[in-house]
Tab-separated table of C-alpha atoms and ligand atoms in Angstrom:
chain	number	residue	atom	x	y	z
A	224	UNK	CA	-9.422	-32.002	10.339
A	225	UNK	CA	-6.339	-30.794	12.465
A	226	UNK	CA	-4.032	-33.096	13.716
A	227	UNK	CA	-3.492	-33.852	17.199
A	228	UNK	CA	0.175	-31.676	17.177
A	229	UNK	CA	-1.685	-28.991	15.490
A	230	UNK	CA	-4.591	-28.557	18.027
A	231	UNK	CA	-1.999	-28.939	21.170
A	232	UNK	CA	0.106	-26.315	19.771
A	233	UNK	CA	-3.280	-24.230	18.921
A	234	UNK	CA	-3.988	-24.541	22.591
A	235	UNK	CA	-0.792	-24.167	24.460
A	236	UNK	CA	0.343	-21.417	22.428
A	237	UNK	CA	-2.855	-19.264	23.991
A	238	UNK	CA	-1.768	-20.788	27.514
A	239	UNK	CA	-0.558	-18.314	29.791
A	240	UNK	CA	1.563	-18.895	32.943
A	241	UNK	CA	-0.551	-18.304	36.052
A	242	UNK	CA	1.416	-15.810	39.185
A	243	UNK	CA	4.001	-16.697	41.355
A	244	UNK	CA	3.324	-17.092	45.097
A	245	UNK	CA	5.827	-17.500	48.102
A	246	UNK	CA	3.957	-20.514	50.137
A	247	UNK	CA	6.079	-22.107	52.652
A	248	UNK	CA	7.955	-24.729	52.383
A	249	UNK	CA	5.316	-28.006	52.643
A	250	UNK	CA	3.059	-26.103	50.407
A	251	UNK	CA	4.914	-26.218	47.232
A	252	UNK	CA	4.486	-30.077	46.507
A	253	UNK	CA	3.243	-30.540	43.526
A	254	UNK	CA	4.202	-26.707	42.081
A	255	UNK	CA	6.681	-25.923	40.366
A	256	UNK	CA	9.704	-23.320	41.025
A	257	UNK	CA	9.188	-19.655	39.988
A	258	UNK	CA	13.004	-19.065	40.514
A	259	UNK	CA	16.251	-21.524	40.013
A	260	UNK	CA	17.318	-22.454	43.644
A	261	UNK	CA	20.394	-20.892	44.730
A	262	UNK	CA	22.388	-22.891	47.308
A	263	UNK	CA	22.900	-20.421	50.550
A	264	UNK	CA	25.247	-22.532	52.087
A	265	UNK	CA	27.400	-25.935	51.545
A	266	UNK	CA	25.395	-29.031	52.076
A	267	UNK	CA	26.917	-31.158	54.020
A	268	UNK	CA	28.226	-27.247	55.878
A	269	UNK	CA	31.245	-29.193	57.244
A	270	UNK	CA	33.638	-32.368	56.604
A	271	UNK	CA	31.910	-35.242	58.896
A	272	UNK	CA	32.016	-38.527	59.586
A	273	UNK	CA	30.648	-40.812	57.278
A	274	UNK	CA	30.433	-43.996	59.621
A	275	UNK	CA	30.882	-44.870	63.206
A	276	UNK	CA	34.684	-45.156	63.877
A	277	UNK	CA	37.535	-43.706	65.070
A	278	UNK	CA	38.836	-40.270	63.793
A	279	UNK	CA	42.691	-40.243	63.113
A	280	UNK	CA	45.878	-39.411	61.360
A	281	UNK	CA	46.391	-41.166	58.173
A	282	UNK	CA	49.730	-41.120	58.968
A	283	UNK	CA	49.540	-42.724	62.193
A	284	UNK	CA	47.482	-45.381	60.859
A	285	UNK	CA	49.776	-46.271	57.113
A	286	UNK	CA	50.638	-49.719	57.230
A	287	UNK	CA	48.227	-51.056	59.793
A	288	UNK	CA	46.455	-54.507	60.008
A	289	UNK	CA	45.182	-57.218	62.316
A	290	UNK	CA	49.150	-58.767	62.191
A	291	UNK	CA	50.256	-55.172	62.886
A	292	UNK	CA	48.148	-53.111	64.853
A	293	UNK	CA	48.894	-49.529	65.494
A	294	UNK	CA	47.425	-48.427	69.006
A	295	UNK	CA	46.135	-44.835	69.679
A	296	UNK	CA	45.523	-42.976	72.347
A	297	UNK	CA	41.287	-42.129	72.613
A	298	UNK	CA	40.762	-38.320	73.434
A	299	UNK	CA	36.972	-38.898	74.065
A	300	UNK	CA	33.441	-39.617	72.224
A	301	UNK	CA	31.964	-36.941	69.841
A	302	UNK	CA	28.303	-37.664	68.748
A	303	UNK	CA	26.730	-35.811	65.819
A	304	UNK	CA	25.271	-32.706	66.703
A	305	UNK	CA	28.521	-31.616	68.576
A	306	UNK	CA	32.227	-30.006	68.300
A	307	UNK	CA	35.389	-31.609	69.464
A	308	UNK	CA	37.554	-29.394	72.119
A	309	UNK	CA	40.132	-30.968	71.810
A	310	UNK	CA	42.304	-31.290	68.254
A	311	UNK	CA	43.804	-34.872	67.442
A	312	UNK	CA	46.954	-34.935	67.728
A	313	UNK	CA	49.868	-37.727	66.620
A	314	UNK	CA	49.318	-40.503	68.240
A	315	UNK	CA	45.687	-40.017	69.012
A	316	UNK	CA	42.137	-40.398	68.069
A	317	UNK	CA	38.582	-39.315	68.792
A	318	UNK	CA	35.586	-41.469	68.759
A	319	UNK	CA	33.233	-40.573	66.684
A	320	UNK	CA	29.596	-40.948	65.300
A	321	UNK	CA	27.882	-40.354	61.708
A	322	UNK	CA	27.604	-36.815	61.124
A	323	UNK	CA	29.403	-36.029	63.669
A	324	UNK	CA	32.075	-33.232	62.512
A	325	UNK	CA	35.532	-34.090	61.679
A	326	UNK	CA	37.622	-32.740	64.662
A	327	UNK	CA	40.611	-30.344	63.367
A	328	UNK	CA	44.018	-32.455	63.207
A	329	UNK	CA	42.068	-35.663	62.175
A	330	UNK	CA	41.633	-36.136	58.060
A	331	UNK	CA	40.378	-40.066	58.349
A	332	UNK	CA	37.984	-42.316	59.974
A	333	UNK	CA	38.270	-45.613	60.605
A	334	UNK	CA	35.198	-47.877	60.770
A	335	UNK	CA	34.759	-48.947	64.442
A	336	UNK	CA	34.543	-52.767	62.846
A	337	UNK	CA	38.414	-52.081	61.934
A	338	UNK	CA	39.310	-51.126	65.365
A	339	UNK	CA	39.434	-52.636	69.004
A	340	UNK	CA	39.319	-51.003	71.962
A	341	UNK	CA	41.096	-51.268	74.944
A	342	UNK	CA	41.236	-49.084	78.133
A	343	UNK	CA	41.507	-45.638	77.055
A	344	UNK	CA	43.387	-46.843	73.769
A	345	UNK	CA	42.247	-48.288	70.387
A	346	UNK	CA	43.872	-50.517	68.342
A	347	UNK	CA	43.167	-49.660	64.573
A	348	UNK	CA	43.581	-52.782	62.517
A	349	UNK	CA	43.173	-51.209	59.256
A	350	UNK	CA	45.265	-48.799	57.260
A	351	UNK	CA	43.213	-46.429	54.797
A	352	UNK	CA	44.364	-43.368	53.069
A	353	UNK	CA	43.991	-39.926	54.281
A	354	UNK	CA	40.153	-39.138	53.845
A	355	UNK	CA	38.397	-42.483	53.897
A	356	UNK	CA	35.234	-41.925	55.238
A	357	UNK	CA	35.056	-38.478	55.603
A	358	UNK	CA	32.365	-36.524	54.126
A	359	UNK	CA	33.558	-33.054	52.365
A	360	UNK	CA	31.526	-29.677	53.173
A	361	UNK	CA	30.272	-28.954	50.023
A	362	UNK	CA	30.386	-32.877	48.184
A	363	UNK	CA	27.046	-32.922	48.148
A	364	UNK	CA	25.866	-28.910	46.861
A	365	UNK	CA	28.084	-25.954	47.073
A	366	UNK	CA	27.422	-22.509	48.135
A	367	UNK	CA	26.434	-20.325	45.653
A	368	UNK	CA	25.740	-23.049	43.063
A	369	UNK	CA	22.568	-23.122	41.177
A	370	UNK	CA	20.772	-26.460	42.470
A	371	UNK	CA	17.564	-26.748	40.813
A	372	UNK	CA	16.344	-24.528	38.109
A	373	UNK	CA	12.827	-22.535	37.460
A	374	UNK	CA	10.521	-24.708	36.325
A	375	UNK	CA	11.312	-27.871	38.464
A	376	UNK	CA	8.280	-29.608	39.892
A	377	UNK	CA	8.949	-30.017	43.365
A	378	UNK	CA	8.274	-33.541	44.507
A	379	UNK	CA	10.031	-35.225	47.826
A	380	UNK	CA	13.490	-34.827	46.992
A	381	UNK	CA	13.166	-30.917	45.914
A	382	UNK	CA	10.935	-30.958	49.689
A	383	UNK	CA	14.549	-32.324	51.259
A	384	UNK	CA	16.837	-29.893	49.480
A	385	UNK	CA	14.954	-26.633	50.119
A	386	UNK	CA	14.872	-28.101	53.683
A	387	UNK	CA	18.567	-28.641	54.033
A	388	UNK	CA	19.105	-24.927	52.190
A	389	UNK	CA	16.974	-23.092	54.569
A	390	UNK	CA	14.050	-22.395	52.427
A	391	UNK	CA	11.411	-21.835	54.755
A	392	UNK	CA	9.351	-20.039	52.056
A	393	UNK	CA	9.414	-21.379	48.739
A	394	UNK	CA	8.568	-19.220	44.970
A	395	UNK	CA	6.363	-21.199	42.865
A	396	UNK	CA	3.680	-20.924	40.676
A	397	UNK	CA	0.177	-21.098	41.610
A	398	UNK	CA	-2.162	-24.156	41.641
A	399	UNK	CA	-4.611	-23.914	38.671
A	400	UNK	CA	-8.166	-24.333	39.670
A	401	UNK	CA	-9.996	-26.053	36.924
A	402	UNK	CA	-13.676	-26.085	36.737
A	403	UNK	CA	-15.201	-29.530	35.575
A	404	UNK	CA	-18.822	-29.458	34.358
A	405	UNK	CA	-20.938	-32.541	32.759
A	406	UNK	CA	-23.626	-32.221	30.392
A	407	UNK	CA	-26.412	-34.025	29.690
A	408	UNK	CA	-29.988	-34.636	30.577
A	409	UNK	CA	-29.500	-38.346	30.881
A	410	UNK	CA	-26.901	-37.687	33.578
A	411	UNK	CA	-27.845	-38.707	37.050
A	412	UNK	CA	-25.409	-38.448	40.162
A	413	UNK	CA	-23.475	-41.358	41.707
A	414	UNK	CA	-25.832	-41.424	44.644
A	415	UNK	CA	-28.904	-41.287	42.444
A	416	UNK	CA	-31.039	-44.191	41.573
A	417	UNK	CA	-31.000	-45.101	37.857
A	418	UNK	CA	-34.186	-44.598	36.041
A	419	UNK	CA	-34.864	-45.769	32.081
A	420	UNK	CA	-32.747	-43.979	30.171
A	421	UNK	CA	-30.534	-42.699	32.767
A	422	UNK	CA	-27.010	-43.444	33.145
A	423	UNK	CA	-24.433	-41.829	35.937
A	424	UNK	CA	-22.206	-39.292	35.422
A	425	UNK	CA	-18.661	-40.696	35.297
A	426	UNK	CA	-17.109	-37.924	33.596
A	427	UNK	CA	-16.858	-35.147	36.139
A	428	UNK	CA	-15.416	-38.222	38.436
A	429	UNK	CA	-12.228	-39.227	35.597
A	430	UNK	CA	-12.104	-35.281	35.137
A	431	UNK	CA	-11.726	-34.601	38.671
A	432	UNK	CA	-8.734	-37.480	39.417
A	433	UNK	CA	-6.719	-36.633	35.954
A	434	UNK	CA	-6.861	-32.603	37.126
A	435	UNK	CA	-5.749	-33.689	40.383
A	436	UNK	CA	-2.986	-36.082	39.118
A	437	UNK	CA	-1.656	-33.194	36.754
A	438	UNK	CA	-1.174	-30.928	40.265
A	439	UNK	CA	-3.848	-28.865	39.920
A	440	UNK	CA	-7.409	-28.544	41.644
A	441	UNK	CA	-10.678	-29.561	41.109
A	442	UNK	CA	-13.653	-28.048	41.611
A	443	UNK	CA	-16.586	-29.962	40.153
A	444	UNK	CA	-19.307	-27.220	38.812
A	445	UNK	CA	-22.332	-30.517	38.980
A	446	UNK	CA	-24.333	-31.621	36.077
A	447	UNK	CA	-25.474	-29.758	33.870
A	448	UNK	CA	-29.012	-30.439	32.109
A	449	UNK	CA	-29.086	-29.820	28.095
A	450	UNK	CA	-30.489	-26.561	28.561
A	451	UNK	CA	-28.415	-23.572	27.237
A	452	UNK	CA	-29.035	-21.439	29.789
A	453	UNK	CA	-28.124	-23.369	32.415
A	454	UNK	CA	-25.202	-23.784	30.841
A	455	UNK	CA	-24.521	-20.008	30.533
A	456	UNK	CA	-25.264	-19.451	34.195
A	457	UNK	CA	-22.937	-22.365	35.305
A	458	UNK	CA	-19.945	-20.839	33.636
A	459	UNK	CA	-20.624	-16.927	34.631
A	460	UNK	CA	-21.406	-17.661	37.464
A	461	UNK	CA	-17.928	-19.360	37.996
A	462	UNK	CA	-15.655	-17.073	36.061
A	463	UNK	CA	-14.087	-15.626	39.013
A	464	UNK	CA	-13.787	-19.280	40.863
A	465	UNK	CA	-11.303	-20.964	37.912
A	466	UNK	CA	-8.588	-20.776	35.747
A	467	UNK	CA	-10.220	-23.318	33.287
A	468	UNK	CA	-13.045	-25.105	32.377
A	469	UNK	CA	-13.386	-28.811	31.009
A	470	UNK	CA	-16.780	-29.557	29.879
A	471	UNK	CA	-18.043	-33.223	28.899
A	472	UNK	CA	-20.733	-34.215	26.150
A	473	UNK	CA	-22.915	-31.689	23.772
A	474	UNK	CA	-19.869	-30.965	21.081
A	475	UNK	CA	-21.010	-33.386	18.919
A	476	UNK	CA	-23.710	-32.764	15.804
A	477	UNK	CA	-26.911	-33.612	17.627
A	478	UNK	CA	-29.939	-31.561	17.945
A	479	UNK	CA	-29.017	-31.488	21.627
A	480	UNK	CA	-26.017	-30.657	21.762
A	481	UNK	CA	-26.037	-27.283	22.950
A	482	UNK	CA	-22.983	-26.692	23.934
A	483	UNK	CA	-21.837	-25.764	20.959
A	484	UNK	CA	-24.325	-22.667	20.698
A	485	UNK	CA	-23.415	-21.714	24.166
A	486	UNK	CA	-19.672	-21.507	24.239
A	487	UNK	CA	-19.710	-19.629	20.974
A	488	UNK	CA	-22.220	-17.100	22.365
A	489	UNK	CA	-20.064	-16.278	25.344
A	490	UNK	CA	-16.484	-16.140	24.015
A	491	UNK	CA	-14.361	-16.894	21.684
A	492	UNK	CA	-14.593	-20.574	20.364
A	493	UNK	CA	-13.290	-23.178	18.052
A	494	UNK	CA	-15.199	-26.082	17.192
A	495	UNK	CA	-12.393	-28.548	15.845
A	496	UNK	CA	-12.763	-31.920	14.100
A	497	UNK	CA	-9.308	-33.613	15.513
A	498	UNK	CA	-8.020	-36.556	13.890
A	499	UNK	CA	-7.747	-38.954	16.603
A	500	UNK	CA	-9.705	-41.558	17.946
A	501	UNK	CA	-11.460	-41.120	20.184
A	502	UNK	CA	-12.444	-37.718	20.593
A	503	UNK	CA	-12.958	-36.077	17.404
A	504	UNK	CA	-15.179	-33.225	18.263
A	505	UNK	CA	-13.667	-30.909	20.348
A	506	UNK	CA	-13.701	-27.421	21.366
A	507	UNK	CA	-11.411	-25.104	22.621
A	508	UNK	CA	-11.586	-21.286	23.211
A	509	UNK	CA	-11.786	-18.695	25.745
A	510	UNK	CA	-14.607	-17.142	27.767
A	511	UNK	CA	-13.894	-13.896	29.852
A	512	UNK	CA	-10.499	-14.779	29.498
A	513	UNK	CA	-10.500	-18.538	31.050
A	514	UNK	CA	-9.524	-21.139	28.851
A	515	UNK	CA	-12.580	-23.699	28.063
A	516	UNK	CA	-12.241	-27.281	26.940
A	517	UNK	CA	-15.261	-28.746	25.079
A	518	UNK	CA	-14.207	-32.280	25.842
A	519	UNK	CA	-16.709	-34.812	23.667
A	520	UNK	CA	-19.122	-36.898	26.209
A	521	UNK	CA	-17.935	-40.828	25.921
A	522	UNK	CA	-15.941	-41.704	28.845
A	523	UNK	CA	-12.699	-42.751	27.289
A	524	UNK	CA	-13.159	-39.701	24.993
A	525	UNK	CA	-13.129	-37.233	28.011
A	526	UNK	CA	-10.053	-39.313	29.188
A	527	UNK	CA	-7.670	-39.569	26.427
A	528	UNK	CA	-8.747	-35.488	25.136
A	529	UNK	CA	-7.842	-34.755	28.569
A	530	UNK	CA	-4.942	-36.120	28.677
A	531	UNK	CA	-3.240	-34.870	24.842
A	532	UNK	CA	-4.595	-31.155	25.540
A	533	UNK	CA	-6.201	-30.049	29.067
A	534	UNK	CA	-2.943	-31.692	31.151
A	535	UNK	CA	-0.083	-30.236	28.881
A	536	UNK	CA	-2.592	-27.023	29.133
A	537	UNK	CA	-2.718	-27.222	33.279
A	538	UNK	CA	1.176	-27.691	33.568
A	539	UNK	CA	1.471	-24.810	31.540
A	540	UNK	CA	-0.215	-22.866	33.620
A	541	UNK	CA	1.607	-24.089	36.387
A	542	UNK	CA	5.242	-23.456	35.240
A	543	UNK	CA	6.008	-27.043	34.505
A	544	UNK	CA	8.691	-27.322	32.385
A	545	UNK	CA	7.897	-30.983	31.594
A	546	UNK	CA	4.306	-30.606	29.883
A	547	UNK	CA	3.481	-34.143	28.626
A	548	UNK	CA	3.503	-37.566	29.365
A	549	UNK	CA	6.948	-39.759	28.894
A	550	UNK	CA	6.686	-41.596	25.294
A	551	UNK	CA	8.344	-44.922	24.719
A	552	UNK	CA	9.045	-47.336	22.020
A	553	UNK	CA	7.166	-50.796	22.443
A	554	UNK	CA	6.959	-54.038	21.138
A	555	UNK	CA	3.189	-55.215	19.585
A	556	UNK	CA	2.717	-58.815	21.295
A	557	UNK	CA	-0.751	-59.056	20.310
A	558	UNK	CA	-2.851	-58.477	16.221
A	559	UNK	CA	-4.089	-54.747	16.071
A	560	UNK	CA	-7.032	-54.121	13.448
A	561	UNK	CA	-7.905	-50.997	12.552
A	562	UNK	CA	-9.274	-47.886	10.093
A	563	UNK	CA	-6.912	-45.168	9.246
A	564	UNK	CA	-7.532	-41.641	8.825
A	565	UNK	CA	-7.486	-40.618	12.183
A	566	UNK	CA	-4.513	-41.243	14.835
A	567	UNK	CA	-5.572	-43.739	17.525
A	568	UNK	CA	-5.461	-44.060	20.975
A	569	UNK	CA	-5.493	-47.808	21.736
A	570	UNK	CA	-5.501	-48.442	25.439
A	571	UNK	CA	-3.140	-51.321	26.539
A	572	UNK	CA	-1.032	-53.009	29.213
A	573	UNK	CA	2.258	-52.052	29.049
A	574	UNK	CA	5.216	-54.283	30.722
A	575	UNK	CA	8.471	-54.512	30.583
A	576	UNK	CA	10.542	-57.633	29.727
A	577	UNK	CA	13.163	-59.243	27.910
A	578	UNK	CA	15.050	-55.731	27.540
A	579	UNK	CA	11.323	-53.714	25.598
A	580	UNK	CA	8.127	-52.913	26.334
A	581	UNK	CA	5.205	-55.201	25.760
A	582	UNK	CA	2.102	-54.269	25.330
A	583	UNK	CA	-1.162	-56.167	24.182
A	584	UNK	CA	-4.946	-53.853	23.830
A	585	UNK	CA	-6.864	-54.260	27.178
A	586	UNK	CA	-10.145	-55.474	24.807
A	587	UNK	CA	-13.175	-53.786	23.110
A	588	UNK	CA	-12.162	-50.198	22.617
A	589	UNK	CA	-15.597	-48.407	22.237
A	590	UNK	CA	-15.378	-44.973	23.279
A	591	UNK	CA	-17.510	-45.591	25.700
A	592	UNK	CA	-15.515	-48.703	27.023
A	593	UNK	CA	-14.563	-47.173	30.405
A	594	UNK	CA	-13.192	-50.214	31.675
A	595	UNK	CA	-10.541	-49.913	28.785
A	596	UNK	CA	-9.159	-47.286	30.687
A	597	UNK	CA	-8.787	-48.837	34.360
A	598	UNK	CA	-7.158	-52.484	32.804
A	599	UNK	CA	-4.647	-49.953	30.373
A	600	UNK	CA	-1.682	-48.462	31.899
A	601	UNK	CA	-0.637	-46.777	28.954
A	602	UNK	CA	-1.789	-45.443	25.362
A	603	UNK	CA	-0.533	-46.809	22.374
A	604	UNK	CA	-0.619	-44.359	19.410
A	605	UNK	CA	-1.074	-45.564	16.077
A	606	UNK	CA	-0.685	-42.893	13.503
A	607	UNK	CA	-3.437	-42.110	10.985
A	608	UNK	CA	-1.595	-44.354	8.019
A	609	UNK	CA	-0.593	-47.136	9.938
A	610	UNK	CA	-3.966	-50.015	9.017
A	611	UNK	CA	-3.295	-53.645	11.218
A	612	UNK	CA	-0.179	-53.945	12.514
A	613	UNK	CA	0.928	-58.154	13.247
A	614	UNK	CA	2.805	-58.759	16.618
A	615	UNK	CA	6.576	-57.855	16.723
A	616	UNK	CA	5.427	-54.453	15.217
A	617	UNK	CA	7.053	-51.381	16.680
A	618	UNK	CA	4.621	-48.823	18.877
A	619	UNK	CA	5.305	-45.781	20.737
A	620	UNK	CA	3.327	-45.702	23.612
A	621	UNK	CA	2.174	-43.080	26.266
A	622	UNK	CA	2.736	-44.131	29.562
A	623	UNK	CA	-0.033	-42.799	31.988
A	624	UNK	CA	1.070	-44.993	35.169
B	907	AMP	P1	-22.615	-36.428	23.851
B	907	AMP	O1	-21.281	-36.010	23.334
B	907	AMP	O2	-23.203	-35.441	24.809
B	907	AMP	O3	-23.541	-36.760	22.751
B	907	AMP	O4	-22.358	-37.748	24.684
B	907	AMP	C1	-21.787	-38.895	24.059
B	907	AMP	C2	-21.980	-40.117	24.898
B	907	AMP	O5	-21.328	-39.943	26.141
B	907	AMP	C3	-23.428	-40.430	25.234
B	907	AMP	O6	-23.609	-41.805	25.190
B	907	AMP	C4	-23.576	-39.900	26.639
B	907	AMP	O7	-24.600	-40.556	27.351
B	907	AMP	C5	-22.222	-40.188	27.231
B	907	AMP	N1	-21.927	-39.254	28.313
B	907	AMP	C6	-22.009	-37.923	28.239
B	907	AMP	N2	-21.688	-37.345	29.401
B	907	AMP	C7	-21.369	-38.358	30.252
B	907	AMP	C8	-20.949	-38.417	31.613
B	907	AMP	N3	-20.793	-37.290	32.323
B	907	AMP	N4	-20.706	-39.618	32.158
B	907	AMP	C9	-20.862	-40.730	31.430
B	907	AMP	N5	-21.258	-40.757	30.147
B	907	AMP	C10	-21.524	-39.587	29.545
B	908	MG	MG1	-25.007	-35.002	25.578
């Protein structure tokens, strides 16, 4: 049997990086950068006002209170999107607004709630040294400087910077397309009547949210009867459509499960026994050159392969520099009984208090216990020589919300 670390690496290391594309800008949630981000100009471009106030000389101002108030002479109102024409002088000061630029002779701004007006003067009741409130070209990114690197996924702050750099037109790599077909002649569709013996498909349905969630697209291939050659057709037939296929069910050791003879008729295959539970059968290869997942049939199965092999795989793909989920150190408030031999997946509630992460199981965990998976917010792994662990025992856990 290989061990979980052993199959991922198996599989990522015959992961390739899909091509770059320029998309523009709104496009490239959810990608990742093909190229580090180069700052074209200084964000903020020029020293502004960081409040609504009064822009003066520190000089003027040294010294000045509510007792002592130092009264200016107002050259005006500048609101942000404009220039001053006129330069403040000794004895002066401009009104101005947030974002408003920083008039040449001023280096301060007082707070309007430190001033009071009166006539065409103000009286500033506040001294502050020379730059309060101002807001430096440059403070926040500087030309020239390197902002985010190749790799980074953009999300809604990455949207903001390329904005505010200009970046109309963004380098990332492509979204992976992944291919999701279930097998299994006792499949029927969500909008299908059940009939003895019949159960609906759920698989493609987990399949198709985790592939979204991961940043990449779904495109579900239907259900596929156990008969080889529909099989066969399903895949060739979409070859040129994806960049990977997940398939559910048929990996096991029954007489029906024909995936198996397909997969390792049309490409390269391995058929792995992984030590982890759930999902021991697997299989992983290539066919015409597209990367194909043999995920086992039970629901959780499908969820928790997915997630240790066919998401790393996707961000791979992607350019993600950050392939797996973040792993944490919790605290076991509940009695865990269990076999060894194989690494375990235990689906629990995770929540923080007291300083640690809690977590307690979420109830039966039968492979086929889907509804382990919607109560869980997180996968606790036991190793495969750690037998029943008492609360207070130490877990690290997989958060997957
Ligand atoms: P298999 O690996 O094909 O033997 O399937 C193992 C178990 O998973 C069986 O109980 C199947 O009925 C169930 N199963 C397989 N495919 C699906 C699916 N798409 N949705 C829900 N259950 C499934
Ligand atoms: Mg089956």
């Amino acid at each position: 049997m290989l061990s979980v670390e052993e199959a991922r690496k198996l599989v990522l290391d015959s992961i390739s990086r899909l091509e770059e594309v320029e998309l523009p800008l709104l496009e490239a949630l959810g990608l990742s950068l093909a190229q580090d981000s180069v700052a074209s100009n200084h964000i903020p471009p020029f020293d502004n006002s960081a409040m609504d106030g009064y822009a003066v000389q520190a000089g003027d101002i040294a010294g000045a209170s509510a007792e002592k108030a130092v009264e200016l002479e107002v050259l005006g109102d500048l609101p942000a999107g404009y220039t001053a024409d006129a330069e403040v002088g000794e004895g002066q000061a401009l009104r101005i607004m947030t974002g408003a630029p920083l008039p040449d002779g001023a280096d301060t701004v007082i707070p309007v709630e430190s001033t009071r007006a009166a006539g065409g003067k103000v009286l500033i009741l506040e001294g502050l040294p020379a730059g309060s409130h101002v807001r430096k070209a440059g403070e926040d990114v500087k030309a020239g400087e390197t902002v985010m690197v190749a790799g980074t996924p953009v999300g809604p702050a990455e949207l903001g910077m390329l904005a505010s750099l200009g970046c109309a037109r963004v380098r990332c790599f492509r979204r992976a397309v992944a291919g999701i077909i279930a097998t299994g002649d006792e499949l029927v569709g969500v909008d299908e009547e059940l009939a003895p013996g019949k159960i609906r498909d759920s698989n493609s349905y987990t399949t198709y949210g985790m592939v979204r969630e991961a940043g990449a697209e779904p495109l579900r291939l239907g259900v596929v009867r156990d008969d080889a050659a529909l099989l066969e057709r399903t895949i060739l037939d979409n070859l040129d459509r994806v960049d990977l296929f997940v398939t559910s069910g048929g990996v096991s050791v029954g007489d029906y499960d024909m995936v198996k003879d397909v997969l390792g008729k049309l490409g390269e295959m391995n058929f792995w026994k992984v030590a982890m539970r759930p999902g021991k059968p697997q299989a992983f290869g290539h066919i015409g050159g597209k990367p194909l997942f043999g995920l086992p049939g039970n629901p959780v199965s499908v969820m928790v392969s997915f997630e240790q092999f066919v998401r790393p795989a996707l961000r791979k793909m992607m350019g993600c520099m950050e392939l797996f989920r973040p792993e944490v150190s919790a605290v076991l408030d509940t009695p865990l009984g269990r076999k060894t031999g194989r690494a375990e997946y235990i689906r629990v509630v995770a929540q923080w208090h007291d300083g640690a992460y809690h977590v307690r199981a979420t109830g039966p965990q039968g492979s086929g216990i889907l509804r382990s998976m919607v109560l869980g917010n997180a996968l606790a792994i036991l190793p495969e020589d750690v037998g029943r662990l008492e609360p207070g025992a130490e877990v690290t856990i997989q958060l997957l919300r």
